[in-house]
Amino acid sequence: MKTRYIESHVLVAVFVFSAFFCAAQENYTPSKENIEARKWFQDAKMGMFIHWGVYSIMGGGGEEGIAEWIMQNKKITVDAYEKLPKLFNPTEFDAKTWVAMAKAAGMKYITITTKHHDGFAMYDSQVSDYNIVDSSPFGRDIFRELEQECKKQGIKLFAYYSQLDWHHPDYFPRGWTGRHTGRLESGNWEDYLKYQDAQIKELAENYDIAGFWFDGWWDQAAHKEDWHRAVDYRLKKDQIDWKLGRTYKMIHDVKSHLLIGNNHHEAPFVGEDFQMFEKDLPGKNTTGFGTAADDIGELPLETCETINGSWGFNLIDDNHKSQETLVKYVVNAAGRNSNFLLNVGPMPNGKIQDEHVKSLKALGKWMEAYGETIYGTRGGPFIKEDAYVTTQKGNTIFFHVLDPSVKEVVFEPGARVQKATRYDSGAKIKFKRSGKKTMLTVPVKEGDLVTTIEVVLKKSVR
Ligand code: JFZ
C-alpha cells in the first residue's frame, strides 16, 4: 500500500512536471523538410544576430550593461515607455546595406528581434497596434524589408521572439522581471498565450522565415537566483504553463521546415530543432547561467555572443571584440560542432556603428580565406582545450591551432595520413608516424590569428 502511494505521488509529480513545465510538442517527428533545414543550418555555421527596437533610442542611458533591458533596469512604466515608439524614426535604415554587411562578414543567416521583452513588435502585427508600422513615425515594416532583401541576397532569416512581455497586461502572473511597469496586478495568462501564439502564427505564415529563436521562458523561474540548475523553480507556486507544445505544434503545422530553438538553457525540449547557448561555447558555463555540459543534446547547436558587451545599442560600450577574438570564437564553435551567432545592436538612426562595421569586415576577411575549413564541416574529431580544435569534411581534417606556443600536435588519425599542408599557402608540413599515432609539426607564422592545417586521410573515418 505504502509503495503504491509513493508511486502514485511520483506519477503525479512526473505528470505535473511534464504538463506544466516541459509541455513539449508531443510525439514530434520532424518532417523531411525539417531534417533538410537542420542540415542546412549546421552547414551554415555563422549568422548575424540583431537586437534592435525602440530601446535603441536610449543607448543604455549612459550605463554599461544596459540596453534592451532598460525598461526593467530603470523601472520605466508602460505609460512612460510608450513614448519611445513615437520617437523611433530610423531614417537611415537600409535593409540592403545590413544584409550585404552580414553576407560580407560570412554570415549565412540573420536572426533579428521581432519582439523583445519590451513587447514592441518590429513588424506589421495585426494582433496589436504596439508595433513599428502602427505606432512609430517610421511606419515601415523593417522585418518585411529584411525578408525581401535576404531573399535577394541568398541569406536566411530567423525571428527572435520574446515570450516574456513587459508590456502586455495579461502577462500575469509576473515572473521575476517586469514588476515595475505600473500594470494592474491581474491578468489572464491564457489570454496572453493566445496573443503570443497569434503573433507567432502571423510571423510563421506571413513571412518567409527559416525559424524561431525564442527567449524569456526563464522569467517564470521562481527567483532570479533559481534560474538555471534551480532547486525548485519547477515548483513555482503559480504553476505557470507556457504550453510550449501547443506553440511548437502550431508552428510546425504551419510550415514543418521551420526550425525552433529556445533560450531556456536546458536540455532541448521535444519539438525543438536546435539547441542554443548564450555567451558561452557549448559545454562551458563561464556566465553562471549557461547550459550544463551533460545537457548538450543531439540537435544542431548554436552559440551567440555580442560584438562588444551589449545586445542592444549602448552608447558607451567600447568593449569591441578584436578580429582575433571573433575568429577564434567562430573556430571554437565550429570545432565543437556549433554555429556562431554574432550580435550587433544597430543605432536608433538605423545604422550600425562604424566600429562594428569594421569588426564585421575583419571577420569577413578571415572567413573569405578560410571559409572552406568552417562551412559545411562538422566539429571534431580532435580537440585540446585552449590549444586546438578540429573540423572535418569527408576525409579531410582541419586543425585550427589557437595557441601559437603549440609546436606539435600528436593524434590518432584512425587512417593513414596522405598529406598535411598549411591551409593558406599549401606548403607541405612534416609529420611522423609511430604506431597508431601521428606527430605533426605546427608551422606557426608571425601574424597567424589561427594556424590552420589541412590533413588529408586515405579514407574518411567518420
Ligand atoms: C536573453 C535576453 O534577456 C537578452 O536581452 C538577450 O536578448 C539575450 C540574447 O537573451 O539573455 C538573458 C536573459 C536572462 C538573463 C541573462 C541573459 N538572466 O537572467 O541573467
Short mmCIF file of C-alpha atoms and ligand atoms in Angstrom, two decimals:
data_model
loop_
_atom_site.label_atom_id
_atom_site.label_comp_id
_atom_site.label_asym_id
_atom_site.label_seq_id
_atom_site.Cartn_x
_atom_site.Cartn_y
_atom_site.Cartn_z
CA MET A 1 0.00 0.00 0.00
CA LYS A 2 2.72 2.33 1.07
CA THR A 3 4.75 1.80 -2.06
CA ARG A 4 1.75 2.34 -4.25
CA TYR A 5 1.11 5.61 -2.51
CA ILE A 6 4.63 6.75 -3.23
CA GLU A 7 4.41 5.56 -6.77
CA SER A 8 1.25 7.45 -7.45
CA HIS A 9 2.89 10.50 -5.97
CA VAL A 10 5.82 10.09 -8.28
CA LEU A 11 3.45 9.65 -11.16
CA VAL A 12 1.58 12.79 -10.27
CA ALA A 13 4.86 14.64 -9.94
CA VAL A 14 6.00 13.39 -13.32
CA PHE A 15 2.68 14.36 -14.81
CA VAL A 16 2.72 17.81 -13.28
CA PHE A 17 6.32 18.28 -14.36
CA SER A 18 5.69 17.31 -17.95
CA ALA A 19 2.33 19.00 -18.23
CA PHE A 20 3.37 22.28 -16.72
CA PHE A 21 7.00 22.70 -17.46
CA CYS A 22 8.17 20.60 -20.31
CA ALA A 23 4.89 20.72 -22.16
CA ALA A 24 6.85 19.92 -25.26
CA GLN A 25 5.34 19.08 -28.62
CA GLU A 26 4.39 15.50 -28.02
CA ASN A 27 5.23 12.76 -30.47
CA TYR A 28 7.20 15.15 -32.58
CA THR A 29 8.71 13.60 -35.66
CA PRO A 30 10.50 16.22 -37.73
CA SER A 31 9.45 16.24 -41.37
CA LYS A 32 11.84 15.55 -44.23
CA GLU A 33 11.91 19.29 -44.91
CA ASN A 34 12.78 19.95 -41.30
CA ILE A 35 15.65 17.47 -41.34
CA GLU A 36 16.95 19.12 -44.50
CA ALA A 37 16.66 22.53 -42.86
CA ARG A 38 18.65 21.27 -39.88
CA LYS A 39 21.39 20.11 -42.19
CA TRP A 40 21.41 23.46 -43.96
CA PHE A 41 21.63 25.12 -40.55
CA GLN A 42 24.60 23.03 -39.47
CA ASP A 43 26.40 23.71 -42.73
CA ALA A 44 25.71 27.45 -42.48
CA LYS A 45 27.88 27.84 -39.37
CA MET A 46 27.54 31.58 -38.94
CA GLY A 47 24.71 34.05 -38.55
CA MET A 48 24.22 37.67 -37.56
CA PHE A 49 22.10 38.39 -34.52
CA ILE A 50 20.42 41.81 -34.42
CA HIS A 51 18.93 43.42 -31.32
CA TRP A 52 17.02 46.42 -32.46
CA GLY A 53 13.99 48.12 -31.00
CA VAL A 54 12.72 51.35 -29.53
CA TYR A 55 15.10 50.84 -26.59
CA SER A 56 17.94 51.63 -29.00
CA ILE A 57 16.97 55.30 -28.67
CA MET A 58 18.06 55.20 -25.02
CA GLY A 59 21.51 53.83 -25.90
CA GLY A 60 21.69 52.23 -22.47
CA GLY A 61 21.13 55.55 -20.68
CA GLY A 62 24.83 56.11 -20.19
CA GLU A 63 25.32 52.90 -18.30
CA GLU A 64 27.30 49.93 -19.34
CA GLY A 65 25.44 46.65 -19.29
CA ILE A 66 22.09 48.25 -20.08
CA ALA A 67 20.46 48.29 -23.50
CA GLU A 68 17.34 46.31 -24.41
CA TRP A 69 16.75 45.77 -20.67
CA ILE A 70 16.43 49.48 -19.88
CA MET A 71 12.70 49.26 -19.15
CA GLN A 72 13.42 46.69 -16.46
CA ASN A 73 16.70 48.10 -15.16
CA LYS A 74 15.44 51.68 -14.85
CA LYS A 75 11.96 50.69 -13.68
CA ILE A 76 10.25 52.50 -16.54
CA THR A 77 6.46 52.16 -16.52
CA VAL A 78 4.47 51.06 -19.54
CA ASP A 79 2.98 54.58 -19.83
CA ALA A 80 6.39 56.25 -19.96
CA TYR A 81 7.90 53.58 -22.21
CA GLU A 82 5.06 54.03 -24.70
CA LYS A 83 6.53 57.43 -25.56
CA LEU A 84 9.52 55.75 -27.15
CA PRO A 85 7.84 54.35 -30.28
CA LYS A 86 6.76 57.88 -31.17
CA LEU A 87 10.43 58.88 -31.21
CA PHE A 88 11.56 55.93 -33.27
CA ASN A 89 12.35 57.14 -36.76
CA PRO A 90 15.38 55.31 -38.14
CA THR A 91 15.56 57.18 -41.43
CA GLU A 92 18.99 55.75 -42.26
CA PHE A 93 17.75 52.16 -42.14
CA ASP A 94 18.51 50.27 -45.31
CA ALA A 95 17.84 46.54 -45.39
CA LYS A 96 20.10 46.09 -48.38
CA THR A 97 23.09 47.53 -46.50
CA TRP A 98 22.53 45.36 -43.45
CA VAL A 99 22.10 42.15 -45.42
CA ALA A 100 25.12 42.91 -47.60
CA MET A 101 27.14 43.61 -44.46
CA ALA A 102 26.12 40.32 -42.89
CA LYS A 103 26.92 38.49 -46.09
CA ALA A 104 30.34 40.09 -46.45
CA ALA A 105 31.09 39.09 -42.87
CA GLY A 106 30.49 35.47 -43.84
CA MET A 107 27.02 35.14 -42.30
CA LYS A 108 24.53 32.78 -43.90
CA TYR A 109 21.54 33.93 -41.88
CA ILE A 110 20.20 36.78 -39.80
CA THR A 111 18.25 36.44 -36.57
CA ILE A 112 16.51 39.65 -35.56
CA THR A 113 14.31 40.70 -32.65
CA THR A 114 10.73 40.79 -33.93
CA LYS A 115 9.62 41.42 -30.34
CA HIS A 116 11.88 41.76 -27.34
CA HIS A 117 10.89 41.73 -23.65
CA ASP A 118 9.51 45.28 -24.00
CA GLY A 119 6.66 43.81 -26.06
CA PHE A 120 7.08 46.15 -29.02
CA ALA A 121 6.72 44.35 -32.36
CA MET A 122 9.25 45.28 -35.02
CA TYR A 123 6.97 44.04 -37.80
CA ASP A 124 3.47 44.75 -39.07
CA SER A 125 1.48 42.82 -36.47
CA GLN A 126 -2.26 42.56 -37.00
CA VAL A 127 -2.77 41.37 -33.45
CA SER A 128 -1.74 44.58 -31.74
CA ASP A 129 -1.01 48.17 -32.71
CA TYR A 130 2.03 48.17 -30.49
CA ASN A 131 4.26 47.71 -33.50
CA ILE A 132 6.61 49.66 -35.71
CA VAL A 133 4.12 50.19 -38.54
CA ASP A 134 1.19 51.42 -36.44
CA SER A 135 2.96 53.16 -33.57
CA SER A 136 6.12 54.78 -34.89
CA PRO A 137 6.54 57.74 -37.24
CA PHE A 138 8.77 55.48 -39.34
CA GLY A 139 5.78 53.36 -40.24
CA ARG A 140 7.75 50.79 -42.21
CA ASP A 141 7.86 47.03 -41.68
CA ILE A 142 11.60 46.54 -41.29
CA PHE A 143 11.13 42.78 -40.91
CA ARG A 144 9.43 42.61 -44.31
CA GLU A 145 12.16 44.72 -45.86
CA LEU A 146 14.81 42.44 -44.41
CA GLU A 147 12.90 39.35 -45.53
CA GLN A 148 12.82 40.57 -49.14
CA GLU A 149 16.42 41.67 -49.12
CA CYS A 150 17.55 38.38 -47.57
CA LYS A 151 15.76 36.52 -50.31
CA LYS A 152 17.53 38.63 -52.95
CA GLN A 153 20.94 38.12 -51.42
CA GLY A 154 20.55 34.43 -50.55
CA ILE A 155 20.52 34.78 -46.77
CA LYS A 156 18.01 33.15 -44.43
CA LEU A 157 16.04 34.99 -41.79
CA PHE A 158 15.08 33.90 -38.27
CA ALA A 159 12.65 35.61 -35.93
CA TYR A 160 13.78 36.22 -32.37
CA TYR A 161 10.59 36.36 -30.30
CA SER A 162 10.41 37.07 -26.58
CA GLN A 163 7.69 35.11 -24.86
CA LEU A 164 8.30 37.24 -21.80
CA ASP A 165 6.41 40.52 -22.21
CA TRP A 166 6.80 43.62 -20.00
CA HIS A 167 4.02 45.47 -21.80
CA HIS A 168 1.07 43.13 -22.15
CA PRO A 169 -1.37 43.32 -19.20
CA ASP A 170 -2.23 39.65 -19.43
CA TYR A 171 1.35 38.54 -18.90
CA PHE A 172 0.27 37.60 -15.42
CA PRO A 173 1.29 36.17 -13.02
CA ARG A 174 4.52 38.10 -13.50
CA GLY A 175 7.84 36.36 -13.47
CA TRP A 176 10.88 37.82 -11.73
CA THR A 177 11.09 40.72 -14.20
CA GLY A 178 8.56 43.30 -15.38
CA ARG A 179 7.36 44.09 -11.89
CA HIS A 180 7.81 47.87 -12.04
CA THR A 181 5.78 48.63 -15.12
CA GLY A 182 2.69 50.00 -13.40
CA ARG A 183 0.42 47.31 -14.74
CA LEU A 184 -2.57 46.14 -12.71
CA GLU A 185 -1.84 43.15 -10.56
CA SER A 186 -4.21 41.00 -12.56
CA GLY A 187 -4.40 39.42 -15.95
CA ASN A 188 -5.29 36.25 -17.75
CA TRP A 189 -2.34 34.03 -18.61
CA GLU A 190 -4.27 32.04 -21.18
CA ASP A 191 -5.25 35.26 -22.95
CA TYR A 192 -1.61 36.25 -23.03
CA LEU A 193 -0.67 32.90 -24.59
CA LYS A 194 -3.38 33.36 -27.22
CA TYR A 195 -1.95 36.77 -28.05
CA GLN A 196 1.59 35.41 -28.19
CA ASP A 197 0.61 32.46 -30.37
CA ALA A 198 -1.32 34.74 -32.72
CA GLN A 199 1.82 36.85 -33.18
CA ILE A 200 4.00 33.81 -33.68
CA LYS A 201 1.49 32.44 -36.17
CA GLU A 202 1.47 35.59 -38.26
CA LEU A 203 5.26 35.57 -38.33
CA ALA A 204 5.24 31.94 -39.45
CA GLU A 205 2.50 32.42 -42.01
CA ASN A 206 3.18 35.84 -43.46
CA TYR A 207 6.96 35.92 -43.65
CA ASP A 208 9.40 33.70 -45.43
CA ILE A 209 11.49 32.76 -42.44
CA ALA A 210 13.71 29.83 -41.53
CA GLY A 211 12.69 29.56 -37.92
CA PHE A 212 12.22 30.97 -34.45
CA TRP A 213 14.62 31.95 -31.67
CA PHE A 214 12.54 32.07 -28.50
CA ASP A 215 13.54 33.78 -25.30
CA GLY A 216 12.04 34.66 -21.92
CA TRP A 217 10.96 31.23 -20.67
CA TRP A 218 13.34 31.68 -17.76
CA ASP A 219 11.35 34.66 -16.48
CA GLN A 220 8.97 32.28 -14.79
CA ALA A 221 11.66 30.75 -12.63
CA ALA A 222 10.58 31.42 -9.06
CA HIS A 223 13.55 33.65 -8.32
CA LYS A 224 16.34 35.01 -10.41
CA GLU A 225 18.79 33.07 -8.27
CA ASP A 226 16.89 29.94 -9.09
CA TRP A 227 17.24 30.31 -12.80
CA HIS A 228 19.33 27.55 -14.15
CA ARG A 229 20.09 24.46 -12.16
CA ALA A 230 17.42 25.77 -9.86
CA VAL A 231 16.35 23.65 -6.97
CA ASP A 232 12.67 24.29 -7.15
CA TYR A 233 11.73 26.62 -9.98
CA ARG A 234 9.72 23.84 -11.46
CA LEU A 235 7.51 24.05 -8.45
CA LYS A 236 6.68 27.70 -8.84
CA LYS A 237 3.61 28.39 -6.78
CA ASP A 238 1.63 29.77 -9.67
CA GLN A 239 2.43 26.76 -11.80
CA ILE A 240 2.91 28.72 -14.94
CA ASP A 241 2.34 26.64 -18.03
CA TRP A 242 3.91 28.05 -21.17
CA LYS A 243 2.15 25.39 -23.26
CA LEU A 244 5.23 25.24 -25.42
CA GLY A 245 3.98 22.04 -27.01
CA ARG A 246 0.94 23.83 -28.36
CA THR A 247 3.06 26.67 -29.72
CA TYR A 248 5.61 24.36 -31.30
CA LYS A 249 2.93 22.18 -32.90
CA MET A 250 1.19 25.23 -34.31
CA ILE A 251 4.44 26.40 -35.90
CA HIS A 252 5.30 23.02 -37.40
CA ASP A 253 1.72 22.67 -38.63
CA VAL A 254 2.03 25.97 -40.47
CA LYS A 255 5.40 25.10 -42.02
CA SER A 256 7.11 21.92 -40.95
CA HIS A 257 10.57 23.07 -42.02
CA LEU A 258 10.62 25.96 -39.53
CA LEU A 259 13.45 25.46 -37.05
CA ILE A 260 12.62 26.09 -33.43
CA GLY A 261 15.15 26.98 -30.76
CA ASN A 262 14.53 28.33 -27.26
CA ASN A 263 16.95 30.17 -24.97
CA HIS A 264 15.91 28.23 -21.88
CA HIS A 265 19.40 26.91 -21.15
CA GLU A 266 18.06 23.42 -20.52
CA ALA A 267 18.48 20.22 -22.48
CA PRO A 268 16.27 20.56 -25.59
CA PHE A 269 12.53 20.04 -25.17
CA VAL A 270 10.67 17.82 -27.61
CA GLY A 271 9.51 19.87 -30.57
CA GLU A 272 12.69 21.93 -30.76
CA ASP A 273 15.02 21.64 -33.72
CA PHE A 274 18.22 23.20 -32.48
CA GLN A 275 19.86 23.90 -29.16
CA MET A 276 21.29 27.27 -28.32
CA PHE A 277 23.88 28.60 -25.94
CA GLU A 278 24.28 32.15 -24.75
CA LYS A 279 27.65 33.86 -24.38
CA ASP A 280 29.36 30.52 -23.95
CA LEU A 281 30.70 27.72 -26.06
CA PRO A 282 28.69 24.51 -25.75
CA GLY A 283 29.69 22.73 -22.57
CA LYS A 284 31.20 25.80 -20.93
CA ASN A 285 29.47 27.80 -18.27
CA THR A 286 31.51 30.92 -17.70
CA THR A 287 28.40 33.10 -17.34
CA GLY A 288 26.93 31.09 -14.50
CA PHE A 289 23.61 30.86 -16.34
CA GLY A 290 24.87 28.56 -19.05
CA THR A 291 23.74 25.11 -20.05
CA ALA A 292 25.39 22.23 -18.25
CA ALA A 293 27.70 20.09 -20.37
CA ASP A 294 25.58 16.99 -19.81
CA ASP A 295 22.55 18.84 -21.16
CA ILE A 296 24.00 19.02 -24.66
CA GLY A 297 21.72 17.01 -26.90
CA GLU A 298 21.81 15.62 -30.39
CA LEU A 299 20.29 18.60 -32.16
CA PRO A 300 22.24 21.19 -34.17
CA LEU A 301 23.95 23.67 -31.88
CA GLU A 302 24.29 27.41 -31.95
CA THR A 303 26.07 29.79 -29.62
CA CYS A 304 25.51 33.54 -29.56
CA GLU A 305 27.79 36.33 -28.45
CA THR A 306 27.91 40.12 -28.55
CA ILE A 307 30.28 42.07 -30.80
CA ASN A 308 31.06 44.39 -27.87
CA GLY A 309 29.46 43.81 -24.47
CA SER A 310 25.83 44.64 -25.25
CA TRP A 311 22.98 43.10 -27.21
CA GLY A 312 21.13 46.32 -27.98
CA PHE A 313 22.84 49.61 -28.87
CA ASN A 314 24.88 51.01 -26.00
CA LEU A 315 26.44 54.43 -26.43
CA ILE A 316 29.38 53.98 -24.08
CA ASP A 317 30.21 50.32 -24.63
CA ASP A 318 33.70 50.27 -26.14
CA ASN A 319 34.46 46.63 -25.48
CA HIS A 320 34.65 45.89 -29.17
CA LYS A 321 35.98 42.42 -29.77
CA SER A 322 39.10 42.15 -31.87
CA GLN A 323 39.32 40.31 -35.16
CA GLU A 324 41.32 37.62 -33.39
CA THR A 325 38.67 37.13 -30.69
CA LEU A 326 35.90 36.89 -33.27
CA VAL A 327 37.83 34.49 -35.49
CA LYS A 328 38.71 32.31 -32.53
CA TYR A 329 35.08 32.31 -31.46
CA VAL A 330 33.81 31.00 -34.75
CA VAL A 331 36.63 28.45 -34.91
CA ASN A 332 36.00 27.30 -31.35
CA ALA A 333 32.30 27.00 -32.06
CA ALA A 334 32.80 25.06 -35.30
CA GLY A 335 35.28 22.77 -33.53
CA ARG A 336 32.51 21.97 -31.05
CA ASN A 337 30.05 21.33 -33.86
CA SER A 338 28.24 24.59 -33.22
CA ASN A 339 27.14 27.61 -35.19
CA PHE A 340 28.20 31.07 -34.16
CA LEU A 341 25.57 33.80 -34.00
CA LEU A 342 27.30 37.15 -33.66
CA ASN A 343 25.21 40.02 -32.41
CA VAL A 344 25.15 43.68 -33.37
CA GLY A 345 22.90 46.37 -31.88
CA PRO A 346 22.13 48.95 -34.55
CA MET A 347 21.76 52.62 -33.62
CA PRO A 348 18.36 54.36 -33.46
CA ASN A 349 19.03 56.03 -36.80
CA GLY A 350 19.14 52.63 -38.49
CA LYS A 351 22.87 52.40 -38.97
CA ILE A 352 25.38 50.03 -37.48
CA GLN A 353 28.16 51.88 -35.70
CA ASP A 354 31.49 52.23 -37.52
CA GLU A 355 33.44 50.11 -35.04
CA HIS A 356 31.14 47.18 -35.70
CA VAL A 357 31.13 47.64 -39.43
CA LYS A 358 34.91 47.37 -39.17
CA SER A 359 34.81 44.27 -36.94
CA LEU A 360 32.38 42.55 -39.31
CA LYS A 361 34.63 43.32 -42.27
CA ALA A 362 37.67 41.93 -40.45
CA LEU A 363 35.81 38.72 -39.63
CA GLY A 364 34.63 38.50 -43.24
CA LYS A 365 38.18 38.79 -44.48
CA TRP A 366 39.24 35.73 -42.50
CA MET A 367 36.09 33.81 -43.44
CA GLU A 368 36.71 34.52 -47.09
CA ALA A 369 40.14 32.95 -46.87
CA TYR A 370 39.30 30.09 -44.52
CA GLY A 371 35.58 29.50 -45.12
CA GLU A 372 36.19 26.07 -46.62
CA THR A 373 37.55 24.92 -43.25
CA ILE A 374 34.36 26.05 -41.47
CA TYR A 375 31.24 25.96 -43.69
CA GLY A 376 29.76 22.54 -44.27
CA THR A 377 32.12 20.93 -41.75
CA ARG A 378 31.30 19.08 -38.57
CA GLY A 379 33.14 19.53 -35.31
CA GLY A 380 35.93 17.22 -34.22
CA PRO A 381 37.19 14.59 -34.04
CA PHE A 382 40.09 16.11 -32.07
CA ILE A 383 40.08 18.87 -29.52
CA LYS A 384 42.59 20.06 -26.98
CA GLU A 385 41.21 22.76 -24.75
CA ASP A 386 42.80 26.17 -25.49
CA ALA A 387 45.39 24.55 -27.81
CA TYR A 388 43.49 23.47 -30.89
CA VAL A 389 40.16 22.33 -32.31
CA THR A 390 39.42 20.43 -35.48
CA THR A 391 36.71 20.46 -38.08
CA GLN A 392 36.14 17.74 -40.64
CA LYS A 393 34.69 17.21 -44.06
CA GLY A 394 34.91 13.81 -45.79
CA ASN A 395 38.44 12.50 -45.39
CA THR A 396 39.87 15.92 -44.56
CA ILE A 397 40.55 17.15 -41.05
CA PHE A 398 41.34 20.79 -40.44
CA PHE A 399 43.47 21.52 -37.39
CA HIS A 400 42.91 25.03 -36.11
CA VAL A 401 45.75 25.76 -33.74
CA LEU A 402 44.67 28.54 -31.39
CA ASP A 403 47.76 28.77 -29.22
CA PRO A 404 50.93 29.81 -31.07
CA SER A 405 53.10 28.12 -28.46
CA VAL A 406 51.84 24.73 -29.62
CA LYS A 407 54.64 23.43 -31.85
CA GLU A 408 53.49 19.88 -32.33
CA VAL A 409 50.21 18.03 -32.47
CA VAL A 410 50.02 14.33 -31.65
CA PHE A 411 46.88 12.49 -32.64
CA GLU A 412 45.48 9.14 -33.73
CA PRO A 413 44.03 9.75 -37.16
CA GLY A 414 42.42 6.32 -37.44
CA ALA A 415 43.56 6.06 -41.06
CA ARG A 416 46.77 6.73 -42.99
CA VAL A 417 47.65 10.38 -43.38
CA GLN A 418 48.11 11.12 -47.06
CA LYS A 419 49.34 14.65 -46.73
CA ALA A 420 49.45 17.60 -44.41
CA THR A 421 49.69 21.19 -45.58
CA ARG A 422 49.35 24.70 -44.29
CA TYR A 423 45.87 25.61 -45.42
CA ASP A 424 46.67 29.12 -46.61
CA SER A 425 49.87 28.52 -48.58
CA GLY A 426 49.56 24.83 -49.36
CA ALA A 427 53.09 24.36 -48.04
CA LYS A 428 53.81 20.77 -47.04
CA ILE A 429 54.09 20.02 -43.34
CA LYS A 430 56.30 17.37 -41.80
CA PHE A 431 54.66 14.51 -40.00
CA LYS A 432 55.94 11.32 -38.39
CA ARG A 433 54.16 8.12 -37.72
CA SER A 434 54.65 5.98 -34.67
CA GLY A 435 52.28 3.09 -34.27
CA LYS A 436 48.75 4.48 -34.30
CA LYS A 437 49.96 7.99 -33.59
CA THR A 438 50.91 10.76 -35.96
CA MET A 439 53.10 13.70 -34.94
CA LEU A 440 52.58 16.88 -36.87
CA THR A 441 54.80 19.93 -36.76
CA VAL A 442 52.82 23.16 -36.41
CA PRO A 443 54.35 25.82 -38.64
CA VAL A 444 53.20 28.88 -36.68
CA LYS A 445 53.86 32.04 -38.64
CA GLU A 446 54.08 35.58 -37.42
CA GLY A 447 50.66 37.18 -37.92
CA ASP A 448 48.62 33.96 -37.79
CA LEU A 449 45.33 34.53 -35.97
CA VAL A 450 44.89 30.79 -36.04
CA THR A 451 47.24 28.35 -37.75
CA THR A 452 45.14 26.11 -39.95
CA ILE A 453 46.48 22.79 -41.17
CA GLU A 454 44.77 20.54 -43.66
CA VAL A 455 45.25 16.86 -43.07
CA VAL A 456 44.04 14.52 -45.79
CA LEU A 457 43.46 10.92 -44.77
CA LYS A 458 43.43 7.90 -47.03
CA LYS A 459 39.83 7.33 -46.11
CA SER A 460 37.11 9.06 -44.14
CA VAL A 461 36.98 7.89 -40.55
CA ARG A 462 33.63 9.39 -39.58
C1 JFZ B 1 18.44 37.00 -23.05
C2 JFZ B 1 17.79 38.37 -23.09
O1 JFZ B 1 17.28 38.72 -21.85
C3 JFZ B 1 18.78 39.40 -23.59
O2 JFZ B 1 18.19 40.67 -23.65
C4 JFZ B 1 19.24 38.99 -24.97
O3 JFZ B 1 18.16 39.01 -25.87
C5 JFZ B 1 19.85 37.61 -24.90
C6 JFZ B 1 20.23 37.08 -26.26
O4 JFZ B 1 18.95 36.69 -24.33
O5 JFZ B 1 19.51 36.95 -22.12
C7 JFZ B 1 19.44 36.76 -20.80
C8 JFZ B 1 18.30 36.54 -20.13
C9 JFZ B 1 18.31 36.43 -18.77
C10 JFZ B 1 19.47 36.53 -18.07
C11 JFZ B 1 20.65 36.73 -18.74
C12 JFZ B 1 20.63 36.86 -20.11
N1 JFZ B 1 19.50 36.41 -16.68
O6 JFZ B 1 18.50 36.13 -16.06
O7 JFZ B 1 20.57 36.55 -16.04
#
